[in-house]
């Protein structure tokens, strides 16, 4: 498995700032550290981004000083992105490239038959310059066509059906959607815990505020919609999976999700959650939680983990044929939609027919047990049965 | 498996209050409900308790109006308790009795060679009337000798080595120690989550306050000692098991445990926890949590679960001999120390050689996977590999 | 001064529920208490309300079963309300009537020259049946014309210029606007405290949620607008008054106000506030607060206090003429806009030229010092100078 | 009035670290800032401290590398401190010196007739080398004998009766005890607010933790006693002063004060408070608050304020003789015990007969109104009566 030391970094941005200048602007790392890093990051300037103002908030326009020319067609942009990937690979000498979307949330693209519902439709739409092909989808298509896995760290529908079809056709892995780093992750742990203990969650009121540029962009209501949807769905399977506490047809817990932009806070992200539950004899159980962390510090390690694990997963083949396959059963790679990485994503993308699992514990077990299988261990049952044998009995009393 | 409807309830108390009067005194349930229950609970008066003022706080003396005579020897008390169990079984007509210690925390008993380090030593000590045999140990011995499983819901060392030896000799199940219902449970979830995500917990500051009689008893420092120890140890294995974050020899997280008696609050238990952690680039991650619930409402369902599961576990036999035992390998019951119920206990008691697991997720998986095995299912791997096969590939692009 | 025992209660509602039935529907008081009160409240049925669906949310329509006929003109409604007040006074035998608006928030009325900018314009608009005369303004006008003080406990602009003009003309007291009971009140205390200590508040993020009918009504965005404005303005004078911390022209603190409807919680109101401030050497000071209380229990006592104090204030005359008026200077009542009751209101209404004071401490001092004056005491200086004299000196050392 | 720019700083410490080294050790200020300050602070080395290990915790011994020789008598230490003050004044050229105790909490000194109950007894005890004369009292006596006001920023009884007597004899101002900067200050605001609104506080549960050297010292139980007492008394007068809510003889609110040492946190002080109150119809009102700030950043500005205000107060004389003194009534300085600075102190020291006021609002008003008096303004009544006159009436309706 690769390590962070094996990585070479490159990328695109619609801002021309070098990594050093961007770090100064963001003010997340301490001044001393930034000063020490500048010799390394001062010359790292991103490639020009594929900017389409109809997909992100107007308030980003002042940053967009480093973009492909307005006149370029979607096809030309796609070709340029593919060239960028090839150039990066050649220049850096790496064996394998993973493309990760870490940029702002876009608005949703429209999904429509004939437009983006198959690989061919999508490629055709790009060729025709259809307005509803988003920049992020362009990057995804470029990556797939170059044989590079693509990971969508934002909530919009970058991976439209046509993009998934293209990924399947080329056998290229994709992971989606939206990095799960903060309150949503904690929520999936807490709600899973409470419901797993037989405590019936009745309200989940979750507030969030920070002041970085990502959040600034979300003050545009259209951009907020995908993010809001991503945050809202995260406990659905946990609630729906517990027919004892929540009878079919019974009302779901009241669920509030609010995110606010508070400029002074910069990258310091604060969230407050309140859960009110019913336990034994309908007694109320109220939980209030406040978290504070740097948004970037929560997110950056996910990017590294995802890149390293994705590369590893592309090298796994497994034998098809049930619990006891015949020795000559074929080996196959994992489905291109890498649902085993759901642990990292707010709205896990799964292969057709696979249920979405939001319980963080179950998501973690999936990664752990797959890696155990790779080294020849059975899944972790936590039973420790070998220690539970009765000792040899002594005589009676 | 039994259900709550199958249960008959009986027990001892050092207070003579009927269940109806005790409920009025506690003021936990609403007046309307208590009034409706009185016809059922007004006549339910506990049996006389085996009271030893050297083991609980002096402030309990005013309640102790319903106790075996001072003059009775330990042996006579033991015999009386055994008789009570037999009488209850006969009168109620139940098939199976489980004895659960739900009373106040006692102080620690001294453990000493020849006193209580073997079944014979312990029985001898009782016969001799040794002062260090606690009331709870008397109840445990009575239960074991009557073939009834014993569950210790408080933190003191009721299950001294001699009691465990006795349980083994008679093949009677025991579960220990201290119900895990509130802050400690939540802590094991949160710390497990944070560390499992690569977040390095550096401080755990946990405060607790309430005003019921249990807490009042703990204001006596001697009684607080076992409780404090129980609360402090709960994350040890989670931290120690992560050699990446916590190098051997490295300082453990700062850990503060405070419990305070606040009379006005009665059974309303409030806890506050603050966790400060280091994440990517040493960024600080601060989590503050406040919980409020009725202490009894958190604890009562554990008692029911434990009684029902314990009964079930005594009926499980498993084949010894590793992953692929020979068809005629012997079947054996579980070890009398029912570590599979660690999910419910603050300081899980395990058979010799079995490591203590405090991660609530792993504890839950143990119960779940044992029950799966009972119905012929493999342990849950959460892999869903069957849905991860590559679909038949279409033509290339 | 009157006491609560002196009060007789009456009023209007658009719902026909008796006080007993309304209390059952609200579920705020405990069942036992409601049962004991029913003999007194079962027969207390409100008078028919002046309902105008264009001023409150559509979701209130199902409750509106007890309203003046649709066909009644505004003038007829006004006349009916005046008759109701006279009838109540006669039937109850009270000396003095105070009318308090405790109903839902309405949307804003349009304010326009010739429509409601003078007493005559407003009375004319009512006579003509102008759509922009809100129900609450009708009640206010009815009260004023009957010589009864009117208190507006909601945030809408009931007391348009024309209503204030009418109050002046008749010398009838009015108090506005919006009861200040919960988070807003606490905010004015905390911010006043922090700024008063030289701590520079930079962000105020305030969230609120509950599930009663008042909140349900506010889910309609149009109704939320006045409430939001009322909550936002509350610290303006505190910030603006401190030129040391906030230079003229400098950015004001980031201020977020969110209110959410969470049906399960009913009348249980929870608020969360986070304040981030800068103190010495720009160190950050972060305060997070969570409150839980019954919304009604916070609000009901304000209504009693306001009614009793308003009556008292109408009996105060003071001598005009500065610090040392001549003995024969005239005595005058207080200005009809009773700004001395700002303590109770989110957006205190003041006489023309009087600055709005939001500091709760200063508002409280105003009440206290006025009452001190009534019994002949000087304003409280808190100096205790009489105890600060140097004792007679002894000999030197 | 002086400004911070007018100040010259000097002082004693039992550690030899320069201000620059001490700042590095404390790690409170950012590295960049410390680097910029070192040219100024690197050469600032404190004078040798009067160290007496019987008065502070043993854990401070490793820091005590810069102390007056063990063999020096108390009298010699006192003389040396007086000399230090004179030298400082001469070298710095300042007009006026204020001595502020900002060091660790000491244990209580015994107070005993003949030992320290009068100026003469205290001076005699020093001359005889009595063990119960604490280092802080030595500094206080040195300051008073040099005519310099002394401020005690810690909770121990530095200002024994003999020290107060000495201050009176010399007409030198003293201020005590214990800086009020964090949770205690906030508590006096919140409780004052709640009770002032008619909300009956029933529990105050207040937890505190941090990891600086001050806190480390308090882990010694003997040192903790004065601090605990200081924190506990702070709301007494607020509760006792409200006979409506708390009848004489009625139980006071449950009050818990816990402080814990959490090394990892360093100077980052966190406090959690929970208040449970009863409001209208006995509804519960629960408030939970969490604060985080640098302990030093809260405390340092108090030191500056106190020094500057104390100097100003020594220059105020007021005319004795009641509200309307005769023109030739004598002018006198304030009593040497400067209770007007109670705003800054946890356990305000007052002249004999003056009640202790803990309400922060009243304490602030005292400072404000005294300063108003100095510029010829009446106390602030907050009445704004001049704007409350009735406008000239127009014609009737």
mmCIF file of N, CA and C in Angstrom, chain A residues 55-88:
data_model
loop_
_atom_site.group_PDB
_atom_site.id
_atom_site.type_symbol
_atom_site.label_atom_id
_atom_site.label_comp_id
_atom_site.label_asym_id
_atom_site.label_seq_id
_atom_site.Cartn_x
_atom_site.Cartn_y
_atom_site.Cartn_z
ATOM 1 N N UNK A 55 -22.345 27.567 -12.658
ATOM 2 C CA UNK A 55 -22.391 26.451 -11.713
ATOM 3 C C UNK A 55 -21.926 26.803 -10.299
ATOM 4 N N UNK A 56 -21.244 27.937 -10.147
ATOM 5 C CA UNK A 56 -20.906 28.315 -8.774
ATOM 6 C C UNK A 56 -21.362 29.738 -8.502
ATOM 7 N N UNK A 57 -21.318 30.103 -7.229
ATOM 8 C CA UNK A 57 -21.913 31.375 -6.819
ATOM 9 C C UNK A 57 -21.157 32.548 -7.427
ATOM 10 N N UNK A 58 -21.892 33.616 -7.646
ATOM 11 C CA UNK A 58 -21.296 34.827 -8.191
ATOM 12 C C UNK A 58 -20.177 35.353 -7.303
ATOM 13 N N UNK A 59 -20.286 35.077 -6.010
ATOM 14 C CA UNK A 59 -19.290 35.668 -5.122
ATOM 15 C C UNK A 59 -17.895 35.068 -5.311
ATOM 16 N N UNK A 60 -17.776 34.046 -6.165
ATOM 17 C CA UNK A 60 -16.459 33.482 -6.457
ATOM 18 C C UNK A 60 -15.776 34.190 -7.625
ATOM 19 N N UNK A 61 -16.504 35.005 -8.322
ATOM 20 C CA UNK A 61 -15.946 35.638 -9.524
ATOM 21 C C UNK A 61 -14.634 36.375 -9.250
ATOM 22 N N UNK A 62 -14.536 37.115 -8.134
ATOM 23 C CA UNK A 62 -13.278 37.852 -7.924
ATOM 24 C C UNK A 62 -12.056 36.942 -7.801
ATOM 25 N N UNK A 63 -12.260 35.689 -7.444
ATOM 26 C CA UNK A 63 -11.129 34.767 -7.326
ATOM 27 C C UNK A 63 -10.752 34.142 -8.671
ATOM 28 N N UNK A 64 -11.668 34.212 -9.622
ATOM 29 C CA UNK A 64 -11.517 33.427 -10.858
ATOM 30 C C UNK A 64 -10.615 34.149 -11.852
ATOM 31 N N UNK A 65 -9.346 34.228 -11.508
ATOM 32 C CA UNK A 65 -8.397 34.959 -12.354
ATOM 33 C C UNK A 65 -7.463 34.017 -13.096
ATOM 34 N N UNK A 66 -7.831 32.763 -13.197
ATOM 35 C CA UNK A 66 -6.873 31.766 -13.691
ATOM 36 C C UNK A 66 -7.660 30.623 -14.327
ATOM 37 N N UNK A 67 -8.332 30.962 -15.418
ATOM 38 C CA UNK A 67 -9.305 30.023 -15.982
ATOM 39 C C UNK A 67 -9.039 29.818 -17.471
ATOM 40 N N UNK A 68 -9.544 28.691 -17.952
ATOM 41 C CA UNK A 68 -9.482 28.471 -19.385
ATOM 42 C C UNK A 68 -10.272 29.577 -20.083
ATOM 43 N N UNK A 69 -9.834 29.987 -21.258
ATOM 44 C CA UNK A 69 -10.503 31.104 -21.941
ATOM 45 C C UNK A 69 -11.998 30.855 -22.102
ATOM 46 N N UNK A 70 -12.747 31.923 -21.928
ATOM 47 C CA UNK A 70 -14.201 31.842 -22.065
ATOM 48 C C UNK A 70 -14.614 31.195 -23.385
ATOM 49 N N UNK A 71 -13.851 31.451 -24.394
ATOM 50 C CA UNK A 71 -14.261 31.004 -25.712
ATOM 51 C C UNK A 71 -14.118 29.507 -25.947
ATOM 52 N N UNK A 72 -13.383 28.842 -25.061
ATOM 53 C CA UNK A 72 -13.160 27.414 -25.282
ATOM 54 C C UNK A 72 -14.450 26.610 -25.147
ATOM 55 N N UNK A 73 -14.628 25.677 -26.048
ATOM 56 C CA UNK A 73 -15.787 24.789 -25.990
ATOM 57 C C UNK A 73 -15.592 23.761 -24.879
ATOM 58 N N UNK A 74 -16.698 23.071 -24.507
ATOM 59 C CA UNK A 74 -16.594 22.018 -23.493
ATOM 60 C C UNK A 74 -15.646 20.926 -23.959
ATOM 61 N N UNK A 75 -15.717 20.602 -25.242
ATOM 62 C CA UNK A 75 -14.852 19.546 -25.763
ATOM 63 C C UNK A 75 -13.385 19.960 -25.626
ATOM 64 N N UNK A 76 -13.102 21.189 -25.957
ATOM 65 C CA UNK A 76 -11.731 21.657 -25.868
ATOM 66 C C UNK A 76 -11.243 21.635 -24.416
ATOM 67 N N UNK A 77 -12.150 22.009 -23.518
ATOM 68 C CA UNK A 77 -11.799 21.967 -22.102
ATOM 69 C C UNK A 77 -11.499 20.534 -21.656
ATOM 70 N N UNK A 78 -12.378 19.626 -22.106
ATOM 71 C CA UNK A 78 -12.163 18.217 -21.757
ATOM 72 C C UNK A 78 -10.810 17.748 -22.283
ATOM 73 N N UNK A 79 -10.530 18.066 -23.513
ATOM 74 C CA UNK A 79 -9.260 17.638 -24.102
ATOM 75 C C UNK A 79 -8.078 18.246 -23.343
ATOM 76 N N UNK A 80 -8.244 19.511 -22.945
ATOM 77 C CA UNK A 80 -7.160 20.168 -22.208
ATOM 78 C C UNK A 80 -6.932 19.494 -20.860
ATOM 79 N N UNK A 81 -8.034 19.136 -20.181
ATOM 80 C CA UNK A 81 -7.896 18.469 -18.883
ATOM 81 C C UNK A 81 -7.193 17.125 -19.049
ATOM 82 N N UNK A 82 -7.577 16.376 -20.090
ATOM 83 C CA UNK A 82 -6.913 15.095 -20.343
ATOM 84 C C UNK A 82 -5.426 15.308 -20.588
ATOM 85 N N UNK A 83 -5.113 16.339 -21.358
ATOM 86 C CA UNK A 83 -3.698 16.640 -21.603
ATOM 87 C C UNK A 83 -2.967 16.990 -20.309
ATOM 88 N N UNK A 84 -3.641 17.747 -19.459
ATOM 89 C CA UNK A 84 -3.035 18.123 -18.169
ATOM 90 C C UNK A 84 -2.683 16.876 -17.353
ATOM 91 N N UNK A 85 -3.602 15.926 -17.343
ATOM 92 C CA UNK A 85 -3.355 14.698 -16.568
ATOM 93 C C UNK A 85 -2.157 13.945 -17.145
ATOM 94 N N UNK A 86 -2.130 13.800 -18.451
ATOM 95 C CA UNK A 86 -1.008 13.098 -19.089
ATOM 96 C C UNK A 86 0.319 13.816 -18.807
ATOM 97 N N UNK A 87 0.273 15.139 -18.923
ATOM 98 C CA UNK A 87 1.496 15.916 -18.669
ATOM 99 C C UNK A 87 1.971 15.742 -17.227
ATOM 100 N N UNK A 88 1.010 15.782 -16.310
ATOM 101 C CA UNK A 88 1.375 15.630 -14.895
ATOM 102 C C UNK A 88 2.017 14.276 -14.649
#
